[in-house]
Amino acid sequence: MTPAENAAHFRQRVEEIKAVYPDSRSAIMGALHLAQREHGGWLPPEALEEVAEAMELTPAYVQSVASFYDMYQLEPVGRHTVEVCTNLSCALAGAQSVVDAFEQELGVRAGETTEDGAVTFRIVECAGGCGSAPVVVVDHRYREPVRAEDVQEIVEELRG
Amino acid sequence: MADRLTVLTGAEGHDLSKLEQYRAAGGYASLEKARGMTPAELIQQISDASLRGRGGAGFPMGRKLSLVPGPDKRSGPSYVVCNADESEPGAFKDREIMRRVPHRLIEGCLIAAYTIQSKNVFIYIRGEYLAEYEVLAAAVEEARAAGLFGDVEILVHRGAGAYICGEESALLDSLEGKRGQPRPRPPFPPVTGLYSGPTLVNNVQTLASVPSILELGVEAYKQLGVASAPGTVVYSLSGNVSRPGNYELPLGTTIRELVFEHGHGVAGGRALKAIIPGGSSVPVFTPDQLDVALDFDSVQAAGSYLGSAAIIVVDDRCCMVQLGLRAEKFYMHESCGKCTPCREGTRWLVQLLQRIEDGHGRQSDLDLLRTVCDRILGKSLCALGDFAVYCVASYVDKFYDEFQRHIDLGGCPFGSHSSIDGIVAPSDQHAHTAMPDPVTA
């Protein structure tokens, strides 16, 4: 598709989301999820502008919403994301050793992306997997529990 | 009880995520029964069953239903909003309910909608629960295609990562397409909620509990649990316990039974140090409180809250200053920033605890911690700031000697041997410049 076709397609998808709500502004979260998917997992300024245009809101308003929620990324991310929960139950189950293993295996600190752009590694707050801790979320899919000794295999799979 | 489907009980060993299997297990019979009654009769049944909200506050659902004005007393539409933004550290029950018995939740939503004569149901599911969203959305499609909705519409709305959106008024703002920040109250949602219309907001488990009231009948339902809180609840058990997981049991089960019978005790046979009875936000219990019954009133009488019935077991290897610091970093990160006492106070708490843990604490810091707690408590629009205080204030009170030893030794008495030593939080990970320290500035 040409960029113009892409833009038209995006606007149409957002219109469909807007149509299911009594008030179209409720579609902003769905529109942001969609835009983020289409822009490789993050929201560059042009993505916020596309959402603003489709939602008939200002880019500043869209950014105010996008910046509020942890799952909207306003900085570039790698092709894959790895997230480790370190909240209380995961901490008690040894989450820090999993964090250390990922940092060593990936060669980055939490919050960073590998130099080859393959993996963004983050620490997150409670993911709701406390009963099978520690929880690791790989490309938005839960793996639980993950131990330090499982980390190498996960990284190899992502670098595949 | 074991064979009969309540919420999760009865769903063991077979897949009830599909309509056919759910129906074979007796599913949607309660909806049919409900639609054969008048809304007033239904509200009476739910009130008589004394169903209390399972999301944290334990508010009686019947009373909430009766606060929503009926069709003849309102000018516009009313709404049912299911709070599926489960984010309380330690809680993972709604996730399992949505994944394993999504139709139970849908059935509860449809009954609730009939009760307040609403045509619109929104299920606000936290964004991280992608697999659960897919299961639930498929179940919604299946139920709609089977004609179970009548003139009701159910919409599953994905959040995007914000603990505060589990707070009902923040959830409503988020659902309206805004930053998810709490509203001043009154008015409360049953009067002025979503799109300013009357709105019933209930947690996943609360709604999923409604069908079994109709199935069992009020009297049989009340045989479960305790008089002040009948029925079952799904306890989420985690931390240093041999068998963590969700356990659906009658309300009023003791901590001892949950942890030692169902959970098979502290992992590795270690000594128990502390029990958090209702998610990270509530005051901690000590091992002498194992016989407290886990129902709303009993836990409150013992000085804490049942909250979302998320029980976290802590063994003797854990430093309580570190645990408090990790919890406080969570509240600091999740404070929405609207109210100053919560936004600034949680930062103060993080920095004071960090200083104590690092060995730079002063004797006066222990009093300062309590003073800061006092300046947060009850001074914001929602309870997030209070949650930040309940946990840490109780750690200081109940483990005062351990805090004192950090000051006396000029460092952590655990050395580097605490089970959560060096735990890194999301607020630590960004390469931002260091925050100015308001404590010393």
XYZ file of C-alpha atoms in Angstrom:
601
model
C 0.000 0.000 0.000
C 1.124 3.563 -0.648
C 1.487 5.886 2.344
C -1.758 7.598 1.349
C -3.577 4.257 1.198
C -2.092 3.325 4.541
C -3.324 6.547 6.081
C -6.801 6.060 4.640
C -6.875 2.509 5.895
C -5.827 3.633 9.384
C -8.517 6.316 9.462
C -11.105 3.776 8.440
C -10.048 1.369 11.187
C -10.263 4.170 13.757
C -13.737 5.078 12.441
C -14.789 1.489 13.091
C -13.513 1.691 16.668
C -15.241 5.046 17.200
C -18.526 3.627 15.965
C -18.830 1.091 18.783
C -18.756 3.684 21.558
C -21.560 6.058 22.578
C -18.898 8.804 22.649
C -16.222 8.579 19.974
C -13.477 9.895 22.257
C -13.525 6.519 24.042
C -11.842 5.107 20.945
C -8.564 6.887 21.672
C -7.011 3.971 23.563
C -7.910 1.526 20.808
C -6.598 3.957 18.204
C -3.310 4.308 20.081
C -2.945 0.523 20.413
C -3.558 0.237 16.670
C -1.144 3.031 15.748
C 1.549 1.536 17.975
C 1.181 -1.837 16.281
C 1.466 -0.242 12.856
C 4.552 1.765 13.831
C 6.682 -1.121 15.033
C 5.731 -1.087 18.679
C 6.045 2.580 19.534
C 4.393 5.922 18.874
C 6.585 8.370 16.961
C 5.265 11.949 16.691
C 3.711 11.220 13.285
C 1.725 8.361 14.814
C 0.305 10.705 17.445
C -0.622 13.106 14.638
C -2.371 10.359 12.705
C -4.350 9.414 15.809
C -5.183 13.058 16.450
C -6.431 13.535 12.916
C -8.503 10.353 12.928
C -9.910 11.139 16.370
C -10.504 14.827 15.592
C -8.479 15.782 18.653
C -5.296 17.842 18.979
C -1.905 16.083 18.909
C -1.233 17.597 22.359
C -4.348 15.933 23.747
C -3.395 12.614 22.194
C 0.085 12.882 23.662
C -1.327 13.716 27.085
C -3.261 10.454 26.996
C -0.485 8.374 25.434
C 2.060 9.562 28.005
C -0.193 8.564 30.890
C -0.205 4.824 30.193
C 2.832 2.556 30.549
C 2.045 0.410 27.526
C 2.249 3.259 25.037
C 5.893 3.695 24.107
C 6.973 7.199 23.194
C 10.559 6.168 22.492
C 11.770 3.649 19.897
C 11.723 0.002 20.915
C 13.450 -3.115 19.616
C 11.820 -5.709 17.382
C 11.065 -7.717 20.526
C 10.250 -6.651 24.045
C 11.100 -8.556 27.190
C 9.495 -7.415 30.408
C 10.195 -8.763 33.882
C 7.908 -8.078 36.836
C 9.765 -7.245 40.038
C 6.835 -6.412 42.281
C 6.538 -8.087 45.698
C 5.547 -11.656 44.815
C 7.969 -11.869 41.891
C 10.705 -10.249 44.001
C 10.183 -12.853 46.713
C 10.389 -15.568 44.049
C 13.787 -14.365 42.839
C 12.927 -11.921 40.037
C 16.165 -9.991 40.471
C 18.223 -13.023 39.430
C 16.110 -13.161 36.258
C 16.715 -9.439 35.656
C 20.463 -9.939 36.184
C 20.485 -12.871 33.766
C 18.717 -10.888 31.028
C 21.027 -7.914 31.528
C 24.040 -10.149 31.190
C 22.700 -12.157 28.264
C 21.487 -9.095 26.340
C 24.325 -6.783 27.346
C 21.959 -3.942 28.271
C 20.564 -2.443 31.450
C 16.854 -2.496 32.224
C 15.102 0.180 30.191
C 17.486 -0.121 27.246
C 17.450 -1.660 23.768
C 20.221 -3.870 22.416
C 22.528 -2.187 19.918
C 21.312 -4.389 17.064
C 17.751 -3.227 17.759
C 16.601 -6.770 18.468
C 15.357 -6.534 22.031
C 14.079 -3.883 24.401
C 14.407 -5.016 27.990
C 12.219 -3.482 30.665
C 11.159 -4.005 34.233
C 7.420 -3.684 34.833
C 5.078 -3.442 37.782
C 2.802 -6.303 38.818
C 1.657 -8.210 35.746
C -0.829 -10.389 37.640
C 1.103 -13.625 37.499
C 1.989 -13.714 41.193
C 0.940 -17.354 41.551
C 3.538 -18.475 39.031
C 6.304 -16.001 39.737
C 8.643 -14.690 38.482
C 6.720 -13.541 35.421
C 8.387 -12.584 32.165
C 6.381 -11.089 29.312
C 7.890 -11.669 25.876
C 6.261 -9.726 23.045
C 3.134 -9.268 25.194
C 2.813 -12.997 25.928
C 3.318 -14.270 29.466
C 5.937 -16.862 30.297
C 5.618 -18.013 33.874
C 7.512 -18.923 35.865
C 10.881 -18.036 34.345
C 14.102 -18.834 36.214
C 17.542 -17.372 35.610
C 18.572 -20.613 33.896
C 15.752 -20.211 31.316
C 16.964 -16.815 30.184
C 19.636 -17.875 27.707
C 17.127 -19.964 25.745
C 14.633 -17.099 25.555
C 17.290 -14.718 24.286
C 18.499 -17.223 21.688
C 14.919 -17.706 20.511
C 14.480 -13.949 20.068
C 17.797 -13.484 18.304
C 17.039 -16.655 16.286
C -19.908 -27.902 46.337
C -16.997 -29.457 44.513
C -18.914 -30.443 41.373
C -21.085 -27.426 41.146
C -19.797 -24.407 39.279
C -19.538 -21.382 41.559
C -16.830 -19.174 40.126
C -13.722 -21.278 39.507
C -14.794 -24.279 41.553
C -16.387 -26.845 39.277
C -14.337 -25.667 36.302
C -11.343 -27.822 37.144
C -10.152 -30.265 34.587
C -12.327 -29.162 31.681
C -12.386 -26.254 29.303
C -15.376 -24.035 30.016
C -14.207 -21.189 27.824
C -16.511 -22.359 25.015
C -20.239 -21.781 25.106
C -21.267 -25.369 24.516
C -19.253 -26.734 27.424
C -20.294 -23.880 29.681
C -23.929 -24.540 28.913
C -23.459 -28.243 29.542
C -22.189 -27.311 33.012
C -25.434 -25.437 33.663
C -24.246 -22.094 32.335
C -26.728 -19.361 31.348
C -29.533 -21.071 33.294
C -29.282 -18.274 35.870
C -29.627 -15.634 33.170
C -32.824 -17.269 31.995
C -34.059 -17.443 35.562
C -33.168 -13.783 36.095
C -35.042 -12.669 32.990
C -38.107 -14.418 34.345
C -38.046 -12.184 37.400
C -38.649 -8.459 37.763
C -35.560 -6.250 38.261
C -36.843 -5.369 41.742
C -37.084 -9.040 42.674
C -33.550 -9.597 41.426
C -32.140 -6.682 43.411
C -33.916 -8.100 46.457
C -32.303 -11.511 45.929
C -28.820 -10.059 45.532
C -29.404 -7.890 48.617
C -30.726 -10.853 50.610
C -27.672 -12.887 49.616
C -25.513 -10.056 51.046
C -23.120 -10.288 48.112
C -20.217 -7.966 48.866
C -17.889 -6.580 46.196
C -14.836 -8.733 45.630
C -12.723 -5.980 44.090
C -11.411 -4.581 47.355
C -13.937 -2.448 49.176
C -16.483 -5.152 50.039
C -19.398 -2.823 49.273
C -22.759 -4.626 49.186
C -23.750 -5.108 45.547
C -27.468 -5.020 46.369
C -27.123 -1.547 47.858
C -25.145 -0.365 44.836
C -27.846 -1.716 42.512
C -30.544 0.089 44.470
C -28.666 3.392 44.086
C -28.919 3.277 40.288
C -32.071 5.133 39.255
C -34.540 3.023 37.287
C -35.568 3.781 33.662
C -38.500 5.912 34.812
C -36.265 8.057 37.019
C -33.518 8.875 34.537
C -33.385 10.790 31.291
C -30.595 8.969 29.451
C -29.015 5.529 29.302
C -27.420 3.710 32.218
C -24.306 1.590 32.043
C -22.765 -1.515 33.531
C -18.979 -1.339 33.786
C -17.034 -4.401 34.770
C -13.741 -3.549 36.393
C -11.312 -6.079 34.928
C -8.285 -3.855 35.451
C -6.879 -6.213 38.068
C -3.542 -4.674 39.056
C -3.213 -5.018 42.813
C 0.188 -6.576 43.516
C -0.570 -10.130 44.636
C -3.934 -10.440 42.836
C -4.330 -12.729 39.828
C -7.836 -14.115 40.275
C -9.770 -12.087 37.705
C -7.229 -13.138 35.137
C -7.945 -16.811 35.802
C -11.709 -16.239 35.856
C -11.604 -14.520 32.451
C -9.353 -17.154 30.964
C -11.150 -20.201 32.293
C -14.780 -19.194 32.742
C -15.318 -16.103 30.576
C -18.987 -16.970 30.103
C -19.480 -16.880 33.879
C -18.474 -13.234 33.785
C -20.600 -12.539 30.714
C -23.594 -14.183 32.356
C -23.056 -12.039 35.466
C -22.781 -8.907 33.323
C -26.014 -9.703 31.479
C -27.865 -10.329 34.747
C -26.537 -7.045 36.153
C -27.599 -5.217 32.990
C -31.101 -6.664 33.254
C -31.245 -5.679 36.913
C -30.666 -1.979 36.242
C -32.330 -2.133 32.803
C -29.157 -1.125 31.014
C -28.366 -1.812 27.377
C -24.648 -1.152 27.532
C -22.005 -3.219 29.286
C -18.324 -2.323 29.164
C -15.659 -4.701 30.392
C -12.483 -2.696 31.050
C -9.652 -5.232 30.964
C -6.088 -4.252 31.770
C -3.976 -3.961 28.635
C -1.381 -6.492 29.762
C -3.997 -9.264 29.840
C -3.804 -9.841 26.086
C -4.411 -13.617 26.126
C -7.361 -13.121 28.495
C -8.723 -10.374 26.249
C -8.663 -12.736 23.309
C -10.492 -15.479 25.220
C -13.040 -13.047 26.605
C -13.624 -11.282 23.278
C -14.170 -14.662 21.581
C -16.626 -15.679 24.312
C -18.497 -12.387 23.897
C -18.787 -13.027 20.154
C -19.997 -16.548 20.768
C -22.628 -15.466 23.290
C -23.801 -12.662 21.018
C -24.086 -15.004 18.042
C -26.106 -17.401 20.188
C -28.631 -14.632 20.797
C -27.986 -14.434 24.530
C -27.567 -10.673 24.605
C -31.119 -9.702 23.667
C -30.962 -5.929 23.235
C -27.831 -5.577 25.371
C -24.405 -4.837 23.915
C -21.156 -5.910 25.614
C -17.927 -4.197 24.698
C -14.520 -5.346 25.884
C -12.241 -2.320 26.253
C -8.486 -2.726 26.623
C -6.567 -0.542 29.050
C -2.928 0.327 28.504
C -1.053 -0.123 31.755
C -2.029 2.038 34.723
C -2.716 0.717 38.226
C -4.861 3.745 38.986
C -7.430 2.661 36.390
C -8.507 -0.070 38.793
C -9.937 2.785 40.869
C -13.493 3.104 39.615
C -13.665 6.821 38.893
C -10.253 6.806 37.193
C -11.424 3.805 35.179
C -14.458 5.768 34.006
C -12.310 8.706 32.910
C -9.993 6.321 31.106
C -12.949 4.659 29.397
C -14.116 8.085 28.279
C -10.797 8.567 26.485
C -8.983 10.654 29.059
C -5.963 10.226 31.310
C -7.108 7.836 33.986
C -7.339 10.107 37.000
C -9.823 9.867 39.872
C -12.843 12.139 40.082
C -14.016 14.064 43.126
C -17.002 12.362 44.755
C -19.903 12.790 45.266
C -21.517 12.269 42.853
C -20.830 8.544 42.920
C -20.987 6.407 39.753
C -24.473 4.939 40.410
C -25.770 8.509 40.043
C -23.226 10.114 37.695
C -20.765 7.713 36.122
C -19.786 6.894 32.564
C -20.714 9.696 30.121
C -22.419 11.285 33.160
C -25.022 8.506 33.168
C -25.958 6.239 36.078
C -23.352 3.502 36.160
C -22.958 0.252 38.025
C -19.262 -0.538 38.461
C -18.418 -4.000 39.748
C -15.354 -6.184 39.812
C -15.026 -9.318 37.637
C -15.390 -11.745 40.517
C -18.383 -9.923 41.977
C -20.275 -10.177 38.694
C -19.121 -13.764 38.181
C -20.529 -14.604 41.628
C -24.057 -13.466 40.776
C -25.132 -16.533 38.727
C -24.489 -18.933 41.594
C -26.793 -16.948 43.895
C -29.662 -17.619 41.491
C -28.562 -21.166 40.869
C -28.204 -22.168 44.513
C -30.925 -19.911 45.865
C -30.332 -17.245 48.471
C -30.591 -19.529 51.484
C -28.139 -22.117 50.169
C -25.764 -19.378 49.038
C -25.782 -17.893 52.512
C -24.718 -21.248 53.943
C -21.353 -20.568 52.331
C -18.995 -18.121 53.960
C -19.833 -16.039 57.020
C -23.010 -14.168 57.946
C -21.469 -10.745 57.266
C -20.081 -11.926 53.933
C -21.685 -15.031 52.444
C -20.367 -16.961 49.512
C -17.001 -17.958 48.204
C -14.028 -15.845 47.273
C -11.008 -16.631 45.165
C -7.953 -16.139 47.351
C -4.799 -15.413 45.346
C -1.952 -16.967 47.311
C 1.631 -16.034 46.426
C 5.078 -15.249 47.798
C 7.168 -17.708 49.782
C 4.574 -20.468 49.849
C 4.924 -24.067 48.651
C 1.825 -24.115 46.457
C 0.932 -20.644 45.261
C -2.207 -20.216 43.194
C -5.865 -19.262 43.240
C -8.054 -21.036 45.779
C -11.800 -20.535 45.746
C -12.968 -21.099 49.315
C -15.776 -19.889 51.565
C -15.211 -16.398 52.938
C -13.915 -16.635 56.497
C -11.284 -19.304 55.793
C -8.427 -18.710 58.233
C -4.976 -17.659 57.120
C -3.660 -20.840 58.728
C -5.920 -23.076 56.641
C -5.177 -21.192 53.421
C -1.420 -21.038 53.829
C -0.725 -24.333 55.548
C -3.447 -26.693 54.251
C -4.100 -25.402 50.764
C -0.738 -23.743 50.199
C 1.269 -26.485 51.946
C 3.096 -24.001 54.168
C 6.087 -21.760 53.755
C 8.313 -22.824 50.859
C 11.356 -24.829 51.835
C 10.032 -25.197 55.381
C 11.385 -21.761 56.266
C 10.115 -19.626 59.126
C 7.153 -17.358 58.455
C 7.858 -13.679 58.970
C 4.859 -11.786 57.680
C 1.579 -12.208 55.820
C 0.055 -9.517 53.648
C -3.669 -10.349 53.700
C -5.192 -8.239 50.918
C -2.676 -7.217 48.289
C 0.356 -4.980 48.757
C -1.811 -2.043 49.826
C -2.935 -3.301 53.222
C -1.337 -3.436 56.677
C 0.801 -6.502 57.249
C 0.067 -9.336 59.675
C 2.595 -11.209 61.815
C 2.766 -14.983 62.473
C 0.741 -14.632 65.692
C -2.260 -13.656 63.534
C -2.590 -16.898 61.580
C -6.009 -17.608 63.052
C -7.586 -14.473 61.650
C -10.491 -15.412 59.395
C -10.172 -14.031 55.884
C -13.440 -12.164 55.516
C -13.950 -8.407 55.274
C -14.995 -7.722 58.873
C -12.638 -10.173 60.622
C -9.566 -8.871 58.801
C -10.602 -5.306 59.531
C -11.139 -6.106 63.223
C -7.588 -7.497 63.255
C -6.222 -4.223 61.887
C -5.978 -4.742 58.143
C -8.164 -5.183 55.067
C -9.147 -8.192 53.008
C -8.897 -5.980 49.927
C -8.725 -8.138 46.835
C -8.049 -11.283 48.934
C -4.498 -11.461 47.652
C -2.395 -13.145 50.323
C 1.366 -12.722 50.107
C 3.542 -14.932 52.317
C 6.914 -13.524 53.397
C 9.596 -15.728 54.931
C 12.366 -14.811 57.364
C 14.967 -14.051 54.687
C 13.244 -10.840 53.638
C 14.282 -7.396 54.866
C 11.152 -5.398 55.685
C 12.795 -2.071 54.825
C 13.531 -3.426 51.351
C 9.991 -4.784 51.051
C 8.577 -1.405 52.066
C 10.890 0.380 49.659
C 9.879 -1.863 46.762
C 6.182 -1.397 47.571
C 6.649 2.361 47.851
C 8.418 2.581 44.484
C 5.301 0.973 43.031
C 2.967 3.554 44.565
C 5.256 6.406 43.524
C 5.295 5.057 39.972
C 1.536 4.562 39.873
C 0.438 7.779 41.605
C -1.449 9.608 38.861
C -0.116 12.970 40.030
C -3.461 14.687 40.449
C -3.314 15.167 44.231
C -0.210 16.693 45.796
C -0.105 14.662 49.053
C 0.015 11.368 47.139
C 2.266 12.538 44.297
C 4.865 14.182 46.554
C 4.383 12.039 49.645
C 5.120 8.761 47.894
C 8.423 10.287 46.673
C 9.297 11.296 50.200
C 8.586 7.778 51.422
C 10.775 6.228 48.717
C 13.662 8.531 49.521
C 13.419 8.078 53.284
C 13.284 4.299 52.957
C 16.157 4.314 50.477
C 18.255 6.354 52.886
C 17.493 4.024 55.778
C 18.249 0.950 53.663
C 21.492 2.503 52.396
C 22.678 3.088 55.943
C 22.407 6.863 55.908
C 19.236 6.976 57.989
C 19.006 9.247 60.984
C 17.137 8.444 64.169
C 14.651 11.189 63.347
C 13.847 9.497 60.001
C 11.648 6.933 61.722
C 9.463 9.722 63.089
C 9.657 11.558 59.786
C 8.366 8.435 58.000
C 5.326 8.452 60.246
C 4.839 12.178 59.818
C 4.906 11.858 56.040
C 2.421 8.990 56.283
C 0.142 11.177 58.346
C 0.315 13.934 55.742
C -0.726 11.589 52.945
C -3.445 9.623 54.718
C -6.985 10.655 53.797
C -5.867 13.756 51.913
C -6.395 12.765 48.291
C -9.312 12.073 45.954
C -8.775 8.322 45.914
C -7.191 5.707 48.153
C -3.888 5.207 46.300
C -2.050 7.476 48.729
C -3.704 5.708 51.645
C -2.544 2.357 50.239
C 1.014 3.693 50.095
C 0.708 4.554 53.782
C -1.110 1.474 55.100
C 1.645 -0.896 54.043
C 4.710 1.082 55.051
C 3.288 2.427 58.312
C 2.471 -1.133 59.344
C 5.973 -2.355 58.433
C 7.446 0.366 60.674
C 5.025 -0.383 63.505
C 5.313 -4.151 63.426
C 8.974 -4.444 62.544
C 10.219 -1.369 64.365
C 13.296 -3.164 65.723
C 14.380 -4.050 62.203
C 14.086 -0.427 61.077
C 15.958 0.661 64.229
C 18.775 -1.805 63.497
C 19.270 -0.241 60.067
C 19.852 3.101 61.815
C 22.059 1.623 64.559
C 24.205 -0.449 62.216
C 24.407 2.190 59.530
C 23.256 -0.386 56.982
C 21.044 -3.354 56.286
C 21.323 -6.010 59.016
C 20.834 -8.629 56.302
C 24.015 -7.515 54.565
C 23.413 -8.636 50.991
C 21.519 -11.743 52.096
C 17.939 -10.467 52.090
C 15.833 -12.508 49.663
C 14.954 -9.362 47.714
C 18.316 -7.609 47.991
C 19.009 -5.244 45.108
C 15.544 -5.606 43.583
C 15.169 -3.059 40.784
C 11.859 -1.327 40.105
C 10.527 0.338 36.934
C 11.136 3.741 38.516
C 14.858 2.890 38.778
C 15.457 1.794 35.241
C 15.296 4.873 33.084
C 18.455 6.757 32.407
C 16.851 9.984 33.586
C 18.874 12.338 35.718
C 18.575 11.617 39.405
C 15.587 13.116 41.154
C 16.372 15.995 43.489
C 16.070 14.731 47.038
C 13.297 16.689 48.788
C 14.305 15.144 52.092
C 17.689 16.857 52.171
C 17.060 19.721 49.756
